[in-house]
PDB file of C-alpha atoms in Angstrom:
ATOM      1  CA  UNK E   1     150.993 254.730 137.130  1.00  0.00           C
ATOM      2  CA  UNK E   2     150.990 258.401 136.734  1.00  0.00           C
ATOM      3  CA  UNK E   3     148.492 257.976 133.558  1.00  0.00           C
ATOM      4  CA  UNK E   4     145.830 256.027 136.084  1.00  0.00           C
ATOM      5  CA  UNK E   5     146.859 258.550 138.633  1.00  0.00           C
ATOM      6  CA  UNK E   6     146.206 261.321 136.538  1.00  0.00           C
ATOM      7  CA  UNK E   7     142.419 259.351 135.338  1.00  0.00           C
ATOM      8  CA  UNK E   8     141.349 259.210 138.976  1.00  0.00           C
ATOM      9  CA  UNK E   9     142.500 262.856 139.802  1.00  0.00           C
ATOM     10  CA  UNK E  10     145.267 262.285 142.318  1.00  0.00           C
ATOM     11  CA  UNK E  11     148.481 264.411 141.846  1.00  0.00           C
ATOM     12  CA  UNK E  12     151.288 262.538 142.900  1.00  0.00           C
ATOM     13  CA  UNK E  13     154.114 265.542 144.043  1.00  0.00           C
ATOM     14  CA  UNK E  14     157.055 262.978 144.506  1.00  0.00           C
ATOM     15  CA  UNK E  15     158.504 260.085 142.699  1.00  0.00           C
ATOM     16  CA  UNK E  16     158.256 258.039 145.320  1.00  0.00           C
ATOM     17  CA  UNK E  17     154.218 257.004 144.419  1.00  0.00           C
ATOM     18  CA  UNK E  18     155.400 257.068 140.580  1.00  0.00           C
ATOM     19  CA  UNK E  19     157.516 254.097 141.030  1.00  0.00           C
ATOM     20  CA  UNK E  20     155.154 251.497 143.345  1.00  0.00           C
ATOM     21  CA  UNK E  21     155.154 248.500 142.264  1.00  0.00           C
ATOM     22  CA  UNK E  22     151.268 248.244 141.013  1.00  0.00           C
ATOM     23  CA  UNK E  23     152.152 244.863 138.794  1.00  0.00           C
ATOM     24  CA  UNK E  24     151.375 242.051 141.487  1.00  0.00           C
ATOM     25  CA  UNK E  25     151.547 239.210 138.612  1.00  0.00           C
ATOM     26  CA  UNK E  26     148.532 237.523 137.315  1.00  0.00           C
ATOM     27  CA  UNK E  27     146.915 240.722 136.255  1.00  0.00           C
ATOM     28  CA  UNK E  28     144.527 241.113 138.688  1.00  0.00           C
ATOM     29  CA  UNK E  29     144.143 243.146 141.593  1.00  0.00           C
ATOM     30  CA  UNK E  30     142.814 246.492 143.124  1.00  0.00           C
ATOM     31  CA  UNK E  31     144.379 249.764 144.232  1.00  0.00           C
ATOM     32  CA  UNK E  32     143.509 252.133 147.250  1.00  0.00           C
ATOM     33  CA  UNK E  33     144.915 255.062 148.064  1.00  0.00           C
ATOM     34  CA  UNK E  34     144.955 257.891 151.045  1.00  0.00           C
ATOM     35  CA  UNK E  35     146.285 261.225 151.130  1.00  0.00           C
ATOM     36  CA  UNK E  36     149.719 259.623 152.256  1.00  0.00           C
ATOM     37  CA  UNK E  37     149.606 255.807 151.433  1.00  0.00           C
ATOM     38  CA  UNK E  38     149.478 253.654 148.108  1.00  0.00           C
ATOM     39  CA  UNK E  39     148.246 249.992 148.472  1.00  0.00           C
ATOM     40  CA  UNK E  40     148.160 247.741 145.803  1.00  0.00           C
ATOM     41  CA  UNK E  41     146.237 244.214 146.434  1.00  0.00           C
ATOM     42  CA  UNK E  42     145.504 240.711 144.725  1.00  0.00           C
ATOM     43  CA  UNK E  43     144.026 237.659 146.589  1.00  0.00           C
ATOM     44  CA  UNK E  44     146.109 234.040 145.961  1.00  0.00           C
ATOM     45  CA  UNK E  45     144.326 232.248 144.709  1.00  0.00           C
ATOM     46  CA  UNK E  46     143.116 234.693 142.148  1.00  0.00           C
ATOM     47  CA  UNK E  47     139.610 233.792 142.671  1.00  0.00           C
ATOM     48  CA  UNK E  48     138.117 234.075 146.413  1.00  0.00           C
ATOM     49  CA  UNK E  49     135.536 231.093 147.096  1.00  0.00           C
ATOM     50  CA  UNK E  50     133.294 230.992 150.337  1.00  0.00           C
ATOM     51  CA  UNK E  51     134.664 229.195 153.088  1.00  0.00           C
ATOM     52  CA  UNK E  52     137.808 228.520 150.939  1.00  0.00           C
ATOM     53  CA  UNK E  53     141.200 230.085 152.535  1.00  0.00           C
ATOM     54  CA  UNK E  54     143.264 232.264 150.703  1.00  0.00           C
ATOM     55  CA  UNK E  55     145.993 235.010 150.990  1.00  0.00           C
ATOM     56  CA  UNK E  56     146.435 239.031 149.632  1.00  0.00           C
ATOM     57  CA  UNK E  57     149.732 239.631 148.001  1.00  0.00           C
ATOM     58  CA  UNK E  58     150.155 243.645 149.258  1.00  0.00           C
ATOM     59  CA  UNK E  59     152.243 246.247 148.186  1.00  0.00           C
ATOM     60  CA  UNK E  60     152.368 249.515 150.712  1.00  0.00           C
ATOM     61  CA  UNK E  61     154.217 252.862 149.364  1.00  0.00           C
ATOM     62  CA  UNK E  62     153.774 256.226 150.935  1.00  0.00           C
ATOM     63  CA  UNK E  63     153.716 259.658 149.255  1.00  0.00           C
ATOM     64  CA  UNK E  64     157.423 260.602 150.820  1.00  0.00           C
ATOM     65  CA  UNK E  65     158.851 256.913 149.797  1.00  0.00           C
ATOM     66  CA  UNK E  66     159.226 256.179 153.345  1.00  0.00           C
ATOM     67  CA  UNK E  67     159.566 252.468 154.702  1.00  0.00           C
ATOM     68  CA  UNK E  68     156.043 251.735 155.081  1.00  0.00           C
ATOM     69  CA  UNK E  69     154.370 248.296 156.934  1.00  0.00           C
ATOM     70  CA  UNK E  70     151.298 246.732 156.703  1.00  0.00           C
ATOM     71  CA  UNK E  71     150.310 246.471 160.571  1.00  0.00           C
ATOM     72  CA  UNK E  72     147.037 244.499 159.858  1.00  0.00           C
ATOM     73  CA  UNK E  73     144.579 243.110 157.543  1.00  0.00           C
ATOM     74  CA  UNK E  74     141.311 242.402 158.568  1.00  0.00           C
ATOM     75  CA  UNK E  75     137.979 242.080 156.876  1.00  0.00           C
ATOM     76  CA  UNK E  76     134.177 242.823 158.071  1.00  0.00           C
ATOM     77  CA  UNK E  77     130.751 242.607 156.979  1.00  0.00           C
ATOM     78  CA  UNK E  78     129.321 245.876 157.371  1.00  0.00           C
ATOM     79  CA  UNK E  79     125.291 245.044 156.817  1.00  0.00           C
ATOM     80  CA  UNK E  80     125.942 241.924 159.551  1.00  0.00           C
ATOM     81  CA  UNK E  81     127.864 243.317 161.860  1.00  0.00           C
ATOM     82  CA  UNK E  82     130.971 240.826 162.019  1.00  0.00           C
ATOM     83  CA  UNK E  83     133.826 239.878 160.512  1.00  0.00           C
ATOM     84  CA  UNK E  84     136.038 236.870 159.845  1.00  0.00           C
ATOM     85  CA  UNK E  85     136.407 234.102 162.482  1.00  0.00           C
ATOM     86  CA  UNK E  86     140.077 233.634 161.488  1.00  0.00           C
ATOM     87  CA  UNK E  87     143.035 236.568 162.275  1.00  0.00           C
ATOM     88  CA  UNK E  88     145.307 237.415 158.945  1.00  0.00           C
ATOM     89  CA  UNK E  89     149.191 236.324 159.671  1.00  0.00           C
ATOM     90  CA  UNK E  90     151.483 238.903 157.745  1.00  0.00           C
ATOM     91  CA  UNK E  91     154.778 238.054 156.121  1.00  0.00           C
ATOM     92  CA  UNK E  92     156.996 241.179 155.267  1.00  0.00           C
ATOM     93  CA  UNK E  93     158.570 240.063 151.902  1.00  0.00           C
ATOM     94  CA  UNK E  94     160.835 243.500 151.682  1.00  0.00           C
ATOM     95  CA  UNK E  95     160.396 246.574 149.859  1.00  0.00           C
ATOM     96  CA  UNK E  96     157.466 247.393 150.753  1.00  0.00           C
ATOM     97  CA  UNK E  97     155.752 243.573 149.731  1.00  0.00           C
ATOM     98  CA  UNK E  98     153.282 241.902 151.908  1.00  0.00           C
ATOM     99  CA  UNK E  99     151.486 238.716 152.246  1.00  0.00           C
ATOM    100  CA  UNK E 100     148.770 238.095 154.993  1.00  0.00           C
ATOM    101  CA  UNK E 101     147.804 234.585 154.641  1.00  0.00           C
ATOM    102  CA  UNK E 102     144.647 232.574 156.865  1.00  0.00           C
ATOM    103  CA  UNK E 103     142.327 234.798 155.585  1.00  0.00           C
ATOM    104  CA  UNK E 104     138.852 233.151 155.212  1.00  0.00           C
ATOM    105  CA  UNK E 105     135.128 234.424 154.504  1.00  0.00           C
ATOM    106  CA  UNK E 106     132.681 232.197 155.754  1.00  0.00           C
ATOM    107  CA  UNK E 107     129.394 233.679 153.935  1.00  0.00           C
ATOM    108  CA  UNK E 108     128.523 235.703 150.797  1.00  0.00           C
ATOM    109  CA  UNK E 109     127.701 239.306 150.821  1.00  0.00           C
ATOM    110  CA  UNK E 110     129.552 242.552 150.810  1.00  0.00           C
ATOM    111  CA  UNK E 111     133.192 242.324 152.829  1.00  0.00           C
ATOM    112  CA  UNK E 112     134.626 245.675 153.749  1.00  0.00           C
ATOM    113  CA  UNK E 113     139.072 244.567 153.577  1.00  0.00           C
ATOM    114  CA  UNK E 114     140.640 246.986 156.186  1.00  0.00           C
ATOM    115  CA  UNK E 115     144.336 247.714 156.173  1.00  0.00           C
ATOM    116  CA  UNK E 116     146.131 248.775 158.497  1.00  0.00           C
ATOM    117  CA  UNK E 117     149.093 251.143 157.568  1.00  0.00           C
ATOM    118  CA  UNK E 118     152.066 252.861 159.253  1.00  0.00           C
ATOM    119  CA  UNK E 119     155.242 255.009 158.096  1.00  0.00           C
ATOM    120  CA  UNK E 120     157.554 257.510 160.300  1.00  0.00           C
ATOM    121  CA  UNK E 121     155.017 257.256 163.142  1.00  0.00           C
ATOM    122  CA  UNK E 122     151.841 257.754 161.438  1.00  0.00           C
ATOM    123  CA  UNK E 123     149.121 255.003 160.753  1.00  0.00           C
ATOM    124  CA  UNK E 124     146.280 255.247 158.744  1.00  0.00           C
ATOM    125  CA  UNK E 125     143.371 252.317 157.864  1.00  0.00           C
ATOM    126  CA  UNK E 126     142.807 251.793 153.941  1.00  0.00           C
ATOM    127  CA  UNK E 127     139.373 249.921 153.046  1.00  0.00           C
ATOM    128  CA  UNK E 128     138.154 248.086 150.072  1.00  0.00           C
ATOM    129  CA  UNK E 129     134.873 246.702 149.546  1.00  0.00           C
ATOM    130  CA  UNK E 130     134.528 243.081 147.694  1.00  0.00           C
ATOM    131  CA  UNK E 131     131.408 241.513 146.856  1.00  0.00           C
ATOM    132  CA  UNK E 132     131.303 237.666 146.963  1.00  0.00           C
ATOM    133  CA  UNK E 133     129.083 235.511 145.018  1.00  0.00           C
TER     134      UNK E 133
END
């Protein structure tokens, strides 16, 4: 973690970031980041049809290690102009693990993933393009 950290230019002042559980199985997945949050995604299944339902296995840590939860996932189509017909549910697993399941995208194109993140009062929205095929 602190070697990719260190490739994309973040500093990470606590501990707390250096010991996030970035392994989500299956080696796959992506990782987004704000100035206070560290998310670490993968979909189940591993491979994301159109108009096949699937599920993101999250992991949310924050900067200060601070109980973190994942508010809201949510997914768009910016070029279009709408998103998915179907609302994520999410299933705190405990220590900072996630899973939103119902998730569904009805069309090819570009899909902007919002999540939405809060800790000690503060929220913040973490977004992650996909491309489907």
């Amino acid at each position: 973690m602190r070697l990719a950290a260190a490739l994309l230019g973040v500093v990470l002042a606590t501990p707390a970031w250096g010991d996030c559980p970035l392994d989500l199985g299956r080696g796959s997945g992506w990782v987004v980041f704000s100035s206070d949050y560290l998310l670490a995604f993968r979909p189940d299944p591993v491979r994301i049809e159109v108009g096949e339902p699937f599920a993101l296995v999250v992991n949310v840590c924050t900067r200060r290690g601070e109980a973190a939860e994942l508010v809201a996932v949510d997914a768009n189509m910016p070029e279009h102009r709408h998103g998915m017909n179907y609302r994520a549910t999410i299933v705190a697993k405990g220590d900072g693990r996630f899973r939103a399941d119902g998730l569904l995208f009805h069309m090819s194109g570009r899909w902007e993933i919002n999540f939405d993140v809060r800790a000690g009062g503060e929220s913040d929205r973490l977004t992650h393009d996909i491309i489907l095929k």
